[in-house]
CSV table of C-alpha atoms in Angstrom, one decimal:
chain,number,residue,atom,x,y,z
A,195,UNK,CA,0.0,0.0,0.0
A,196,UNK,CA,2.7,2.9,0.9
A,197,UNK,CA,4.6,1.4,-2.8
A,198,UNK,CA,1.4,2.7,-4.0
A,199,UNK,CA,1.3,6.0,-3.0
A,200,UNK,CA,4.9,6.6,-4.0
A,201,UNK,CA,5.9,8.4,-7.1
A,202,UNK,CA,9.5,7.7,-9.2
A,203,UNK,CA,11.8,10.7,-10.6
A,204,UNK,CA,12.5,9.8,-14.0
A,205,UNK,CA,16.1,8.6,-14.3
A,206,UNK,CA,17.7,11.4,-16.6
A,207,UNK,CA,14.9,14.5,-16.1
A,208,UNK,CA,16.3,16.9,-18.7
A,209,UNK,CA,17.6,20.3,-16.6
A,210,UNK,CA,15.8,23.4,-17.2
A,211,UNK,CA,17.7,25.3,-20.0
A,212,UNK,CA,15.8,28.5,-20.0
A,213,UNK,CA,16.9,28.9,-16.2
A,214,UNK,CA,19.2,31.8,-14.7
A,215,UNK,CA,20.0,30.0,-11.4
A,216,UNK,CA,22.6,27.0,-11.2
A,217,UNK,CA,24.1,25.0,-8.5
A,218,UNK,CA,26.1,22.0,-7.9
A,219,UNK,CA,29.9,21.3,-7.8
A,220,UNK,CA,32.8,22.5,-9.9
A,221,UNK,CA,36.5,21.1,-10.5
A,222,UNK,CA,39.1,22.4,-12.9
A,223,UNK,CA,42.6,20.8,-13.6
A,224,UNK,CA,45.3,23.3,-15.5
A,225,UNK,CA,48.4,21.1,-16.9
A,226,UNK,CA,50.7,23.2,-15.5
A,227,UNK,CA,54.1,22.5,-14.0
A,228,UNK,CA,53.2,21.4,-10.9
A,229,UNK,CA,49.7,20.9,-12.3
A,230,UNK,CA,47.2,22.7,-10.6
A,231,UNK,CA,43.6,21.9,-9.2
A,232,UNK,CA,40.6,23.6,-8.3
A,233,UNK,CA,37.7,22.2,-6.6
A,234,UNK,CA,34.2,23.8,-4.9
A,235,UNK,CA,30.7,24.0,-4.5
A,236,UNK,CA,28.8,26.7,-6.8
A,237,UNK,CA,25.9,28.5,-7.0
A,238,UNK,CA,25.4,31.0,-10.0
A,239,UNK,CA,22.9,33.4,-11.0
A,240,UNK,CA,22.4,35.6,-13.2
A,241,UNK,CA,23.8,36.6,-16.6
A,242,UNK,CA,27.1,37.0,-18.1
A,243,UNK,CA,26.4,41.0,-17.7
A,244,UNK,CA,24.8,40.9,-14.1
A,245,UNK,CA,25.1,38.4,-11.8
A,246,UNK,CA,26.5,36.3,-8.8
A,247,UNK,CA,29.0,33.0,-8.3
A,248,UNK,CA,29.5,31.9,-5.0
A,249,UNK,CA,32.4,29.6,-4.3
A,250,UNK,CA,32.0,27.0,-1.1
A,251,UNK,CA,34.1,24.5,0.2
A,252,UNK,CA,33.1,21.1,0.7
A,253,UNK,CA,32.2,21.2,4.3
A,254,UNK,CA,29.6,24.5,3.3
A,255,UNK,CA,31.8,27.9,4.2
A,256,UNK,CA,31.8,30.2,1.5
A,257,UNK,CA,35.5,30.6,0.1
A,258,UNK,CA,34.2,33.7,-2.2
A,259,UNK,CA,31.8,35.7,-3.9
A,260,UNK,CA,31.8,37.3,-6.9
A,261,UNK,CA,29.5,39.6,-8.6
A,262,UNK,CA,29.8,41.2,-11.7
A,263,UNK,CA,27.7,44.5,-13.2
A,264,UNK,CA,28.5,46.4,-16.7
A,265,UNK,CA,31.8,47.8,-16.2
A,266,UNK,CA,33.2,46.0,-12.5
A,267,UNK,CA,33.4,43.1,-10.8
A,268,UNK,CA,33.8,42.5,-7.3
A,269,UNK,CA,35.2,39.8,-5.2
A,270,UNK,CA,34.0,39.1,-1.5
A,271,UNK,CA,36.3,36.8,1.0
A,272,UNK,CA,35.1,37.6,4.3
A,273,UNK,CA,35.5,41.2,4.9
A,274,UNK,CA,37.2,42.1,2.2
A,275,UNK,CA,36.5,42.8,-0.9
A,276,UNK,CA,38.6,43.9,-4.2
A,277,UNK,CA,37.0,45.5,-7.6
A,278,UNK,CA,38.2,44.2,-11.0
A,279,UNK,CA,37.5,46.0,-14.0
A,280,UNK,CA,36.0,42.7,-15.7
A,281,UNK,CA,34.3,39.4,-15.1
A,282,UNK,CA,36.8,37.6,-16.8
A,283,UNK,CA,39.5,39.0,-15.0
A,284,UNK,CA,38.2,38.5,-11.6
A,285,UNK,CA,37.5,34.7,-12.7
A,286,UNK,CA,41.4,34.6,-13.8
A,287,UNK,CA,42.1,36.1,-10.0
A,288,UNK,CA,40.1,33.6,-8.5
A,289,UNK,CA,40.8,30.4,-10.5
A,290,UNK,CA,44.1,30.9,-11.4
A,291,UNK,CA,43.8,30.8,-15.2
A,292,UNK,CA,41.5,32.5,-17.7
A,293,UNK,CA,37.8,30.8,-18.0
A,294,UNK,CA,35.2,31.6,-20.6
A,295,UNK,CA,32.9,32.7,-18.1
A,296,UNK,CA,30.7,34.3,-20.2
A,297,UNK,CA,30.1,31.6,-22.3
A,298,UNK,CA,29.3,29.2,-19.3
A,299,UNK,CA,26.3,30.6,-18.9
A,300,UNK,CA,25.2,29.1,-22.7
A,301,UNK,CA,26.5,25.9,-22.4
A,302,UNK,CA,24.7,25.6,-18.9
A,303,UNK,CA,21.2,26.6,-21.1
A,304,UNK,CA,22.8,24.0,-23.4
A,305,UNK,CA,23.6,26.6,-26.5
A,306,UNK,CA,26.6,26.4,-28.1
A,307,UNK,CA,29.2,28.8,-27.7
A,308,UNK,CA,32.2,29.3,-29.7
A,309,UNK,CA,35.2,30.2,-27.4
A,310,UNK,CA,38.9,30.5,-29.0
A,311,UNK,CA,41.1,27.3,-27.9
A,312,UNK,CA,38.0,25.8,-25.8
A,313,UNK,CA,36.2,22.9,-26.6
A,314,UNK,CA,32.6,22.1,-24.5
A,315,UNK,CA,31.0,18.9,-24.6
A,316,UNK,CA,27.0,19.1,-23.9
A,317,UNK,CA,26.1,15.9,-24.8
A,318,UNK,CA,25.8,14.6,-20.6
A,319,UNK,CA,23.9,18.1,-19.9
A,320,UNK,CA,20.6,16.3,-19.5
A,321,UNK,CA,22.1,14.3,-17.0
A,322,UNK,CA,23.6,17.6,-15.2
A,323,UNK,CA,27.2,17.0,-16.5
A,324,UNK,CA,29.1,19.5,-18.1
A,325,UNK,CA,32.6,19.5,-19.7
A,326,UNK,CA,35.2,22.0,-21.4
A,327,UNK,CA,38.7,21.3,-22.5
A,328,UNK,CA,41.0,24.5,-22.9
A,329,UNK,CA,43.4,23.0,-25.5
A,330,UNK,CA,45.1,26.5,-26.3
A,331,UNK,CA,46.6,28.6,-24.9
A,332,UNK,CA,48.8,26.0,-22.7
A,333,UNK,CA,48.9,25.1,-20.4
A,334,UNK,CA,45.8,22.7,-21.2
A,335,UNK,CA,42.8,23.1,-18.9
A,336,UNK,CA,39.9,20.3,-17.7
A,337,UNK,CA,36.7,22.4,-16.6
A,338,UNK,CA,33.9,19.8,-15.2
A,339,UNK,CA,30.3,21.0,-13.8
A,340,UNK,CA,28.0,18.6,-12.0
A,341,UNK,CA,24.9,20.3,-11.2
A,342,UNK,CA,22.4,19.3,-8.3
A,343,UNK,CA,19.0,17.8,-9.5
């Protein structure tokens, strides 16, 4: 009788593309000498003109947050905070490396977007998987997204 009543999630329920909220986890591996590696929760909203990342670690604390308006950026770590006269060059602060940050926010609606030396696989995004290979400039860079159902 309680089988009865209970409902089943289909397996692979297709993520909302027209959304402007994302969150889940986020890892990125640069080829450099030593190799370097990135790793944190996310949540994003937004657009690639207005918005806000936030950064957490794995037990929950936020590392950083970012938020980003026509002309500035801004990066929050505790009580500081730091301008940045671009998205892109706040994300290079931050990550270590320069990420097409912009163009995340079309492959996470699962559009296409043509970056120089990047390549993004959206063939798992149904499934909440995203990937992106930097292949130039080098070093080589690993970008994966695994968003929360």
């Amino acid at each position: 009788m309680i089988a009865g009543c209970a409902t089943d999630k289909p397996p692979h329920a297709a993520f909302d593309t027209e959304s402007n909220q994302w969150s889940g986890r986020l890892g990125l591996t640069v080829a450099a000498e030593p190799p370097q590696s990135f790793s944190a929760g996310f949540s994003l909203s937004g657009s690639p003109d207005a918005g806000e990342l936030t950064l957490t670690s794995p037990l929950g604390s936020t590392l950083a947050v970012m938020q980003w308006h026509p002309g500035e950026a801004w990066l929050r770590q505790g009580e500081q905070a730091r301008r940045y006269e671009s998205l892109e060059t706040l994300a290079a602060e931050v990550i270590g490396t320069p990420l097409p940050v912009r163009a995340l926010f079309g492959w996470l609606r699962g559009q296409p977007q043509s970056v120089p030396g990047w390549q993004a696989d959206l063939s798992r995004l149904p499934e909440g998987r995203l990937s992106a290979k930097r292949l130039m400039p080098l070093p080589t860079a690993d970008l994966r997204v695994v968003l929360d159902r």
